[in-house]
Amino acid sequence: MISNFTPLASAVGGGLLGLAAALYMGLFGRIAGVSGMIARLLPPTAASAGPLAFLAGLAAAPVLYNLLSPEPFMQTIQAGQGRLAIAGLLVGIGTVYGNGCTSGHGICGWARLSRRSIVATCIFSGMAMLVTFVERHVIGG
Amino acid sequence: MTLVLQFCVGLIFGLGLVVSGLADPAKVYGFLDLAGAWDPSLLVSMASAVLVAVLGYRLTMRRSRPACAADFQLPTATVLDRRLIVGAAIFGAGWGLTGICPGPAVASIGLRTPGIEVFFPAMLVGMLAVRILPTELRRFGTSITR
């Protein structure tokens, strides 16, 4: 049952992500991993300026998009504070401990044909699907 | 100038998240929820991203050095250690709980989406917690499992 499939937008959006990753490598010589960039802000040093600028651009993107687009982009976060706090903790712990997230491992790691990233991606994707299934179809909310 | 470029690349990245819909947890859940009305969009986005990145990496990594930095700083680890596997599992569990991962979380800051004021600080706390990890746990993490 495919209901919300948006192949064109997905392909174009994905292409932009890939472009950003390629530009980041060509300009700054690094993996474009968002979790790594956030981690490099803690604690703030001289090396934090670059990642901070990138993250500022990332944060500005939806705002700019909404200024220019006839259809504004909206996010829906449907989770209580408790779940948000636990999820945030797990994402923070997991991305630093596992050395990457969906951008670092999922995009850049795969682009480098990194076995570590391919394995990590399969693990965190499978885990996310499992947790989603349990919370939606077993626990029921 | 470098900072302006950083901002611009971040902007492109953020636009990618917006256009693909991946910055919206509801869209991500369409993919993660296998038993629901399954939406393979995330697969298409990631495939497209990887394809472009592969091509881009071939072009950029061929050079002796990046344009705005002294050298390439790439991950060198190759071993599948426990730290990677456990870390990925923990991250995946967190991702599955709200459909939010770091990129969309930063986008949420820009949009001031309600809920991010809880998620983001919690994420920072989690990151810091790993930093002050006791030595034993660090040693556990470097055990080779495969």
PDB file of C-alpha atoms in Angstrom:
ATOM      1  CA  MET A   1       0.000   0.000   0.000  1.00  0.00           C
ATOM      2  CA  ILE A   2       1.971   2.986  -1.232  1.00  0.00           C
ATOM      3  CA  SER A   3       0.158   6.202  -0.368  1.00  0.00           C
ATOM      4  CA  ASN A   4       2.573   9.107   0.165  1.00  0.00           C
ATOM      5  CA  PHE A   5       5.344   8.167  -2.240  1.00  0.00           C
ATOM      6  CA  THR A   6       6.986  11.265  -3.719  1.00  0.00           C
ATOM      7  CA  PRO A   7       9.640   9.888  -6.082  1.00  0.00           C
ATOM      8  CA  LEU A   8      10.509  13.137  -7.841  1.00  0.00           C
ATOM      9  CA  ALA A   9      10.812  15.290  -4.739  1.00  0.00           C
ATOM     10  CA  SER A  10      12.756  12.521  -3.047  1.00  0.00           C
ATOM     11  CA  ALA A  11      15.162  12.217  -5.951  1.00  0.00           C
ATOM     12  CA  VAL A  12      15.717  15.964  -6.201  1.00  0.00           C
ATOM     13  CA  GLY A  13      16.020  16.442  -2.450  1.00  0.00           C
ATOM     14  CA  GLY A  14      18.356  13.495  -2.186  1.00  0.00           C
ATOM     15  CA  GLY A  15      20.414  14.912  -5.017  1.00  0.00           C
ATOM     16  CA  LEU A  16      20.809  18.161  -3.091  1.00  0.00           C
ATOM     17  CA  LEU A  17      21.960  16.209  -0.041  1.00  0.00           C
ATOM     18  CA  GLY A  18      24.504  14.382  -2.170  1.00  0.00           C
ATOM     19  CA  LEU A  19      25.634  17.640  -3.712  1.00  0.00           C
ATOM     20  CA  ALA A  20      26.130  19.140  -0.274  1.00  0.00           C
ATOM     21  CA  ALA A  21      28.143  16.110   0.774  1.00  0.00           C
ATOM     22  CA  ALA A  22      30.328  16.354  -2.320  1.00  0.00           C
ATOM     23  CA  LEU A  23      30.853  20.098  -1.878  1.00  0.00           C
ATOM     24  CA  TYR A  24      31.693  19.583   1.784  1.00  0.00           C
ATOM     25  CA  MET A  25      34.336  17.043   0.827  1.00  0.00           C
ATOM     26  CA  GLY A  26      35.753  19.126  -2.002  1.00  0.00           C
ATOM     27  CA  LEU A  27      35.874  22.350  -0.029  1.00  0.00           C
ATOM     28  CA  PHE A  28      36.621  21.218   3.511  1.00  0.00           C
ATOM     29  CA  GLY A  29      37.857  17.673   3.097  1.00  0.00           C
ATOM     30  CA  ARG A  30      35.506  16.081   5.584  1.00  0.00           C
ATOM     31  CA  ILE A  31      32.541  13.793   5.919  1.00  0.00           C
ATOM     32  CA  ALA A  32      29.331  15.834   6.005  1.00  0.00           C
ATOM     33  CA  GLY A  33      28.023  14.220   9.157  1.00  0.00           C
ATOM     34  CA  VAL A  34      25.609  16.400  11.092  1.00  0.00           C
ATOM     35  CA  SER A  35      26.101  14.569  14.396  1.00  0.00           C
ATOM     36  CA  GLY A  36      29.849  15.041  14.075  1.00  0.00           C
ATOM     37  CA  MET A  37      29.429  18.733  13.408  1.00  0.00           C
ATOM     38  CA  ILE A  38      27.219  19.184  16.452  1.00  0.00           C
ATOM     39  CA  ALA A  39      29.708  17.222  18.532  1.00  0.00           C
ATOM     40  CA  ARG A  40      32.470  19.538  17.351  1.00  0.00           C
ATOM     41  CA  LEU A  41      30.633  22.418  18.996  1.00  0.00           C
ATOM     42  CA  LEU A  42      31.102  20.720  22.369  1.00  0.00           C
ATOM     43  CA  PRO A  43      33.100  22.398  23.724  1.00  0.00           C
ATOM     44  CA  PRO A  44      33.319  25.433  21.434  1.00  0.00           C
ATOM     45  CA  THR A  45      36.808  25.962  20.047  1.00  0.00           C
ATOM     46  CA  ALA A  46      38.271  27.723  17.025  1.00  0.00           C
ATOM     47  CA  ALA A  47      37.438  24.633  15.006  1.00  0.00           C
ATOM     48  CA  SER A  48      33.772  25.028  15.865  1.00  0.00           C
ATOM     49  CA  ALA A  49      33.262  28.044  13.616  1.00  0.00           C
ATOM     50  CA  GLY A  50      33.025  26.039  10.402  1.00  0.00           C
ATOM     51  CA  PRO A  51      30.514  23.463  11.665  1.00  0.00           C
ATOM     52  CA  LEU A  52      28.498  26.212  13.321  1.00  0.00           C
ATOM     53  CA  ALA A  53      28.252  28.093  10.029  1.00  0.00           C
ATOM     54  CA  PHE A  54      27.142  24.925   8.245  1.00  0.00           C
ATOM     55  CA  LEU A  55      24.515  24.165  10.876  1.00  0.00           C
ATOM     56  CA  ALA A  56      23.304  27.769  10.701  1.00  0.00           C
ATOM     57  CA  GLY A  57      22.829  27.303   6.961  1.00  0.00           C
ATOM     58  CA  LEU A  58      20.972  24.066   7.585  1.00  0.00           C
ATOM     59  CA  ALA A  59      18.684  25.740  10.117  1.00  0.00           C
ATOM     60  CA  ALA A  60      18.117  28.683   7.777  1.00  0.00           C
ATOM     61  CA  ALA A  61      17.144  26.481   4.828  1.00  0.00           C
ATOM     62  CA  PRO A  62      13.536  25.719   5.798  1.00  0.00           C
ATOM     63  CA  VAL A  63      13.011  29.335   6.831  1.00  0.00           C
ATOM     64  CA  LEU A  64      14.279  30.555   3.472  1.00  0.00           C
ATOM     65  CA  TYR A  65      12.269  27.899   1.678  1.00  0.00           C
ATOM     66  CA  ASN A  66       9.106  29.042   3.415  1.00  0.00           C
ATOM     67  CA  LEU A  67       9.755  32.626   2.375  1.00  0.00           C
ATOM     68  CA  LEU A  68      10.079  31.628  -1.270  1.00  0.00           C
ATOM     69  CA  SER A  69       7.755  28.679  -1.675  1.00  0.00           C
ATOM     70  CA  PRO A  70       3.999  28.939  -2.241  1.00  0.00           C
ATOM     71  CA  GLU A  71       3.578  25.838  -0.094  1.00  0.00           C
ATOM     72  CA  PRO A  72       5.329  26.194   3.257  1.00  0.00           C
ATOM     73  CA  PHE A  73       7.262  23.264   4.663  1.00  0.00           C
ATOM     74  CA  MET A  74       6.101  22.124   8.034  1.00  0.00           C
ATOM     75  CA  GLN A  75       7.370  19.605  10.497  1.00  0.00           C
ATOM     76  CA  THR A  76       5.101  17.528  12.643  1.00  0.00           C
ATOM     77  CA  ILE A  77       6.584  16.358  15.913  1.00  0.00           C
ATOM     78  CA  GLN A  78       3.977  14.238  17.650  1.00  0.00           C
ATOM     79  CA  ALA A  79       5.642  13.110  20.803  1.00  0.00           C
ATOM     80  CA  GLY A  80       5.316  13.952  24.451  1.00  0.00           C
ATOM     81  CA  GLN A  81       8.110  15.591  26.376  1.00  0.00           C
ATOM     82  CA  GLY A  82       9.187  12.370  28.030  1.00  0.00           C
ATOM     83  CA  ARG A  83       9.595  10.555  24.748  1.00  0.00           C
ATOM     84  CA  LEU A  84      11.381  13.534  23.193  1.00  0.00           C
ATOM     85  CA  ALA A  85      13.846  13.645  26.066  1.00  0.00           C
ATOM     86  CA  ILE A  86      14.592   9.922  25.919  1.00  0.00           C
ATOM     87  CA  ALA A  87      14.835   9.963  22.138  1.00  0.00           C
ATOM     88  CA  GLY A  88      17.187  12.940  22.242  1.00  0.00           C
ATOM     89  CA  LEU A  89      19.407  11.234  24.800  1.00  0.00           C
ATOM     90  CA  LEU A  90      19.560   8.030  22.748  1.00  0.00           C
ATOM     91  CA  VAL A  91      20.303   9.884  19.525  1.00  0.00           C
ATOM     92  CA  GLY A  92      23.026  11.890  21.246  1.00  0.00           C
ATOM     93  CA  ILE A  93      24.613   8.846  22.847  1.00  0.00           C
ATOM     94  CA  GLY A  94      24.259   6.625  19.808  1.00  0.00           C
ATOM     95  CA  THR A  95      25.582   9.047  17.212  1.00  0.00           C
ATOM     96  CA  VAL A  96      28.725   9.877  19.178  1.00  0.00           C
ATOM     97  CA  TYR A  97      29.317   6.317  20.362  1.00  0.00           C
ATOM     98  CA  GLY A  98      28.610   4.912  16.919  1.00  0.00           C
ATOM     99  CA  ASN A  99      30.550   7.681  15.218  1.00  0.00           C
ATOM    100  CA  GLY A 100      27.850   8.897  12.863  1.00  0.00           C
ATOM    101  CA  CYS A 101      24.218   9.306  11.867  1.00  0.00           C
ATOM    102  CA  THR A 102      22.047   9.152   8.766  1.00  0.00           C
ATOM    103  CA  SER A 103      24.148  11.730   6.945  1.00  0.00           C
ATOM    104  CA  GLY A 104      27.599  10.655   8.062  1.00  0.00           C
ATOM    105  CA  HIS A 105      27.054   6.925   7.768  1.00  0.00           C
ATOM    106  CA  GLY A 106      23.952   6.756   5.588  1.00  0.00           C
ATOM    107  CA  ILE A 107      25.080   9.094   2.829  1.00  0.00           C
ATOM    108  CA  CYS A 108      28.787   9.783   3.101  1.00  0.00           C
ATOM    109  CA  GLY A 109      29.774   6.367   4.399  1.00  0.00           C
ATOM    110  CA  TRP A 110      27.929   4.569   1.647  1.00  0.00           C
ATOM    111  CA  ALA A 111      29.412   6.937  -0.926  1.00  0.00           C
ATOM    112  CA  ARG A 112      32.850   5.878   0.320  1.00  0.00           C
ATOM    113  CA  LEU A 113      31.770   2.238   0.236  1.00  0.00           C
ATOM    114  CA  SER A 114      32.664   2.047   3.903  1.00  0.00           C
ATOM    115  CA  ARG A 115      31.835  -1.345   5.363  1.00  0.00           C
ATOM    116  CA  ARG A 116      31.487   0.232   8.804  1.00  0.00           C
ATOM    117  CA  SER A 117      28.940   2.718   7.529  1.00  0.00           C
ATOM    118  CA  ILE A 118      26.983   0.148   5.564  1.00  0.00           C
ATOM    119  CA  VAL A 119      26.730  -2.051   8.644  1.00  0.00           C
ATOM    120  CA  ALA A 120      25.900   0.888  10.907  1.00  0.00           C
ATOM    121  CA  THR A 121      23.174   2.078   8.535  1.00  0.00           C
ATOM    122  CA  CYS A 122      21.562  -1.354   8.417  1.00  0.00           C
ATOM    123  CA  ILE A 123      21.661  -1.579  12.190  1.00  0.00           C
ATOM    124  CA  PHE A 124      20.220   1.822  13.009  1.00  0.00           C
ATOM    125  CA  SER A 125      17.608   1.584  10.262  1.00  0.00           C
ATOM    126  CA  GLY A 126      16.518  -1.864  11.382  1.00  0.00           C
ATOM    127  CA  MET A 127      16.411  -0.741  14.981  1.00  0.00           C
ATOM    128  CA  ALA A 128      14.371   2.340  14.119  1.00  0.00           C
ATOM    129  CA  MET A 129      11.885   0.196  12.212  1.00  0.00           C
ATOM    130  CA  LEU A 130      11.641  -2.219  15.123  1.00  0.00           C
ATOM    131  CA  VAL A 131      11.029   0.526  17.657  1.00  0.00           C
ATOM    132  CA  THR A 132       8.477   2.136  15.336  1.00  0.00           C
ATOM    133  CA  PHE A 133       6.651  -1.151  14.911  1.00  0.00           C
ATOM    134  CA  VAL A 134       6.543  -1.836  18.631  1.00  0.00           C
ATOM    135  CA  GLU A 135       5.351   1.630  19.580  1.00  0.00           C
ATOM    136  CA  ARG A 136       2.740   1.818  16.827  1.00  0.00           C
ATOM    137  CA  HIS A 137       1.426  -1.678  16.448  1.00  0.00           C
ATOM    138  CA  VAL A 138       2.238  -3.499  19.658  1.00  0.00           C
ATOM    139  CA  ILE A 139       1.994  -0.947  22.441  1.00  0.00           C
ATOM    140  CA  GLY A 140      -0.489   1.017  20.386  1.00  0.00           C
ATOM    141  CA  GLY A 141       0.690   4.578  20.767  1.00  0.00           C
TER     142      GLY A 141
ATOM    143  CA  MET B   1      34.965  33.489   3.209  1.00  0.00           C
ATOM    144  CA  THR B   2      35.263  29.895   4.312  1.00  0.00           C
ATOM    145  CA  LEU B   3      32.466  30.460   6.812  1.00  0.00           C
ATOM    146  CA  VAL B   4      30.232  31.856   4.097  1.00  0.00           C
ATOM    147  CA  LEU B   5      30.902  28.732   2.040  1.00  0.00           C
ATOM    148  CA  GLN B   6      30.157  26.542   5.051  1.00  0.00           C
ATOM    149  CA  PHE B   7      26.848  28.351   5.481  1.00  0.00           C
ATOM    150  CA  CYS B   8      26.007  27.903   1.788  1.00  0.00           C
ATOM    151  CA  VAL B   9      26.756  24.188   1.791  1.00  0.00           C
ATOM    152  CA  GLY B  10      24.675  23.830   4.951  1.00  0.00           C
ATOM    153  CA  LEU B  11      21.891  25.693   3.184  1.00  0.00           C
ATOM    154  CA  ILE B  12      22.015  23.269   0.255  1.00  0.00           C
ATOM    155  CA  PHE B  13      21.965  20.360   2.688  1.00  0.00           C
ATOM    156  CA  GLY B  14      18.991  21.834   4.520  1.00  0.00           C
ATOM    157  CA  LEU B  15      17.155  22.417   1.250  1.00  0.00           C
ATOM    158  CA  GLY B  16      17.778  18.785   0.423  1.00  0.00           C
ATOM    159  CA  LEU B  17      16.149  17.789   3.697  1.00  0.00           C
ATOM    160  CA  VAL B  18      13.177  20.050   3.003  1.00  0.00           C
ATOM    161  CA  VAL B  19      12.600  19.161  -0.647  1.00  0.00           C
ATOM    162  CA  SER B  20      12.906  15.423   0.046  1.00  0.00           C
ATOM    163  CA  GLY B  21      10.628  15.781   3.046  1.00  0.00           C
ATOM    164  CA  LEU B  22      13.157  14.045   5.267  1.00  0.00           C
ATOM    165  CA  ALA B  23      13.174  16.955   7.678  1.00  0.00           C
ATOM    166  CA  ASP B  24       9.596  16.020   8.567  1.00  0.00           C
ATOM    167  CA  PRO B  25       9.360  13.132  11.045  1.00  0.00           C
ATOM    168  CA  ALA B  26       5.942  12.258   9.622  1.00  0.00           C
ATOM    169  CA  LYS B  27       7.577  11.601   6.261  1.00  0.00           C
ATOM    170  CA  VAL B  28      10.339   9.555   7.870  1.00  0.00           C
ATOM    171  CA  TYR B  29       7.752   7.483   9.724  1.00  0.00           C
ATOM    172  CA  GLY B  30       6.155   6.661   6.407  1.00  0.00           C
ATOM    173  CA  PHE B  31       9.323   4.712   5.701  1.00  0.00           C
ATOM    174  CA  LEU B  32      10.058   3.399   9.189  1.00  0.00           C
ATOM    175  CA  ASP B  33       6.512   2.141   9.739  1.00  0.00           C
ATOM    176  CA  LEU B  34       6.597  -1.056   7.716  1.00  0.00           C
ATOM    177  CA  ALA B  35       3.165  -2.148   8.885  1.00  0.00           C
ATOM    178  CA  GLY B  36       1.534   1.150   7.984  1.00  0.00           C
ATOM    179  CA  ALA B  37       0.925   2.711   4.579  1.00  0.00           C
ATOM    180  CA  TRP B  38       4.524   2.186   3.554  1.00  0.00           C
ATOM    181  CA  ASP B  39       6.268   5.081   1.821  1.00  0.00           C
ATOM    182  CA  PRO B  40       9.586   4.190   0.142  1.00  0.00           C
ATOM    183  CA  SER B  41      10.477   7.843  -0.436  1.00  0.00           C
ATOM    184  CA  LEU B  42      13.384   7.746   2.019  1.00  0.00           C
ATOM    185  CA  LEU B  43      14.978   4.955  -0.014  1.00  0.00           C
ATOM    186  CA  VAL B  44      14.759   7.048  -3.154  1.00  0.00           C
ATOM    187  CA  SER B  45      16.199  10.084  -1.357  1.00  0.00           C
ATOM    188  CA  MET B  46      19.091   8.151   0.100  1.00  0.00           C
ATOM    189  CA  ALA B  47      19.825   6.377  -3.174  1.00  0.00           C
ATOM    190  CA  SER B  48      19.853   9.679  -4.998  1.00  0.00           C
ATOM    191  CA  ALA B  49      22.029  11.252  -2.335  1.00  0.00           C
ATOM    192  CA  VAL B  50      24.526   8.401  -2.378  1.00  0.00           C
ATOM    193  CA  LEU B  51      24.670   8.372  -6.175  1.00  0.00           C
ATOM    194  CA  VAL B  52      25.441  12.076  -6.364  1.00  0.00           C
ATOM    195  CA  ALA B  53      27.880  11.808  -3.463  1.00  0.00           C
ATOM    196  CA  VAL B  54      29.718   8.893  -5.081  1.00  0.00           C
ATOM    197  CA  LEU B  55      30.178  10.886  -8.266  1.00  0.00           C
ATOM    198  CA  GLY B  56      31.112  13.984  -6.318  1.00  0.00           C
ATOM    199  CA  TYR B  57      33.598  12.107  -4.162  1.00  0.00           C
ATOM    200  CA  ARG B  58      35.275  10.668  -7.217  1.00  0.00           C
ATOM    201  CA  LEU B  59      35.802  14.162  -8.519  1.00  0.00           C
ATOM    202  CA  THR B  60      36.792  15.839  -5.264  1.00  0.00           C
ATOM    203  CA  MET B  61      38.852  13.180  -3.562  1.00  0.00           C
ATOM    204  CA  ARG B  62      41.056  12.813  -6.582  1.00  0.00           C
ATOM    205  CA  ARG B  63      42.653  16.150  -5.734  1.00  0.00           C
ATOM    206  CA  SER B  64      45.702  16.500  -3.537  1.00  0.00           C
ATOM    207  CA  ARG B  65      43.856  18.628  -0.998  1.00  0.00           C
ATOM    208  CA  PRO B  66      40.469  20.222  -0.421  1.00  0.00           C
ATOM    209  CA  ALA B  67      39.911  23.760  -1.675  1.00  0.00           C
ATOM    210  CA  CYS B  68      39.533  25.432   1.716  1.00  0.00           C
ATOM    211  CA  ALA B  69      41.467  23.198   4.068  1.00  0.00           C
ATOM    212  CA  ALA B  70      45.016  21.975   4.435  1.00  0.00           C
ATOM    213  CA  ASP B  71      44.153  18.320   3.991  1.00  0.00           C
ATOM    214  CA  PHE B  72      41.449  15.700   3.933  1.00  0.00           C
ATOM    215  CA  GLN B  73      40.325  14.472   7.346  1.00  0.00           C
ATOM    216  CA  LEU B  74      38.671  11.150   6.723  1.00  0.00           C
ATOM    217  CA  PRO B  75      37.739   8.345   9.081  1.00  0.00           C
ATOM    218  CA  THR B  76      40.442   5.701   9.123  1.00  0.00           C
ATOM    219  CA  ALA B  77      38.821   2.964  11.183  1.00  0.00           C
ATOM    220  CA  THR B  78      37.875  -0.167   9.290  1.00  0.00           C
ATOM    221  CA  VAL B  79      37.166  -2.682  12.023  1.00  0.00           C
ATOM    222  CA  LEU B  80      33.541  -3.472  12.895  1.00  0.00           C
ATOM    223  CA  ASP B  81      33.870  -2.973  16.603  1.00  0.00           C
ATOM    224  CA  ARG B  82      31.306  -3.208  19.359  1.00  0.00           C
ATOM    225  CA  ARG B  83      31.220   0.542  19.732  1.00  0.00           C
ATOM    226  CA  LEU B  84      29.981   1.008  16.187  1.00  0.00           C
ATOM    227  CA  ILE B  85      27.350  -1.689  16.489  1.00  0.00           C
ATOM    228  CA  VAL B  86      26.072  -0.719  19.917  1.00  0.00           C
ATOM    229  CA  GLY B  87      26.170   2.965  19.024  1.00  0.00           C
ATOM    230  CA  ALA B  88      24.203   2.410  15.843  1.00  0.00           C
ATOM    231  CA  ALA B  89      21.626   0.360  17.734  1.00  0.00           C
ATOM    232  CA  ILE B  90      21.197   3.061  20.371  1.00  0.00           C
ATOM    233  CA  PHE B  91      20.923   5.772  17.740  1.00  0.00           C
ATOM    234  CA  GLY B  92      18.399   3.701  15.814  1.00  0.00           C
ATOM    235  CA  ALA B  93      16.273   3.237  18.911  1.00  0.00           C
ATOM    236  CA  GLY B  94      16.254   6.975  19.507  1.00  0.00           C
ATOM    237  CA  TRP B  95      15.468   7.666  15.869  1.00  0.00           C
ATOM    238  CA  GLY B  96      12.569   5.256  15.929  1.00  0.00           C
ATOM    239  CA  LEU B  97      11.055   6.892  19.012  1.00  0.00           C
ATOM    240  CA  THR B  98      10.401  10.250  17.350  1.00  0.00           C
ATOM    241  CA  GLY B  99      11.586  10.024  13.752  1.00  0.00           C
ATOM    242  CA  ILE B 100      14.071  12.805  14.480  1.00  0.00           C
ATOM    243  CA  CYS B 101      17.758  12.487  13.691  1.00  0.00           C
ATOM    244  CA  PRO B 102      20.416  15.219  13.941  1.00  0.00           C
ATOM    245  CA  GLY B 103      19.839  16.903  10.561  1.00  0.00           C
ATOM    246  CA  PRO B 104      16.083  17.359  10.949  1.00  0.00           C
ATOM    247  CA  ALA B 105      16.677  18.382  14.549  1.00  0.00           C
ATOM    248  CA  VAL B 106      18.784  21.319  13.390  1.00  0.00           C
ATOM    249  CA  ALA B 107      16.117  22.181  10.815  1.00  0.00           C
ATOM    250  CA  SER B 108      13.628  22.198  13.694  1.00  0.00           C
ATOM    251  CA  ILE B 109      15.663  24.872  15.402  1.00  0.00           C
ATOM    252  CA  GLY B 110      15.289  27.080  12.359  1.00  0.00           C
ATOM    253  CA  LEU B 111      11.556  26.458  12.215  1.00  0.00           C
ATOM    254  CA  ARG B 112      11.226  26.624  15.999  1.00  0.00           C
ATOM    255  CA  THR B 113       9.101  23.491  15.890  1.00  0.00           C
ATOM    256  CA  PRO B 114       7.553  22.783  19.306  1.00  0.00           C
ATOM    257  CA  GLY B 115       9.286  19.882  20.946  1.00  0.00           C
ATOM    258  CA  ILE B 116      12.780  20.661  19.712  1.00  0.00           C
ATOM    259  CA  GLU B 117      13.466  22.602  22.917  1.00  0.00           C
ATOM    260  CA  VAL B 118      13.266  19.234  24.693  1.00  0.00           C
ATOM    261  CA  PHE B 119      14.884  16.979  22.082  1.00  0.00           C
ATOM    262  CA  PHE B 120      17.913  19.097  21.209  1.00  0.00           C
ATOM    263  CA  PRO B 121      19.272  19.728  24.719  1.00  0.00           C
ATOM    264  CA  ALA B 122      18.690  16.043  25.514  1.00  0.00           C
ATOM    265  CA  MET B 123      20.716  15.135  22.461  1.00  0.00           C
ATOM    266  CA  LEU B 124      23.549  17.416  23.565  1.00  0.00           C
ATOM    267  CA  VAL B 125      23.486  15.824  27.018  1.00  0.00           C
ATOM    268  CA  GLY B 126      23.711  12.389  25.423  1.00  0.00           C
ATOM    269  CA  MET B 127      26.667  13.453  23.324  1.00  0.00           C
ATOM    270  CA  LEU B 128      28.477  14.889  26.329  1.00  0.00           C
ATOM    271  CA  ALA B 129      27.739  11.777  28.351  1.00  0.00           C
ATOM    272  CA  VAL B 130      29.687   9.647  25.900  1.00  0.00           C
ATOM    273  CA  ARG B 131      32.601  12.060  26.095  1.00  0.00           C
ATOM    274  CA  ILE B 132      33.004  11.471  29.813  1.00  0.00           C
ATOM    275  CA  LEU B 133      32.647   7.738  29.333  1.00  0.00           C
ATOM    276  CA  PRO B 134      34.594   5.747  31.868  1.00  0.00           C
ATOM    277  CA  THR B 135      37.543   3.770  30.586  1.00  0.00           C
ATOM    278  CA  GLU B 136      35.922   0.367  31.060  1.00  0.00           C
ATOM    279  CA  LEU B 137      33.048   1.220  28.777  1.00  0.00           C
ATOM    280  CA  ARG B 138      35.490   2.566  26.235  1.00  0.00           C
ATOM    281  CA  ARG B 139      37.403  -0.686  26.381  1.00  0.00           C
ATOM    282  CA  PHE B 140      34.159  -2.610  25.940  1.00  0.00           C
ATOM    283  CA  GLY B 141      33.408  -0.563  22.903  1.00  0.00           C
ATOM    284  CA  THR B 142      36.615  -1.377  21.106  1.00  0.00           C
ATOM    285  CA  SER B 143      36.198  -5.132  21.310  1.00  0.00           C
ATOM    286  CA  ILE B 144      36.081  -6.696  17.914  1.00  0.00           C
ATOM    287  CA  THR B 145      32.923  -8.640  17.248  1.00  0.00           C
ATOM    288  CA  ARG B 146      33.576  -9.807  13.712  1.00  0.00           C
TER     289      ARG B 146
END
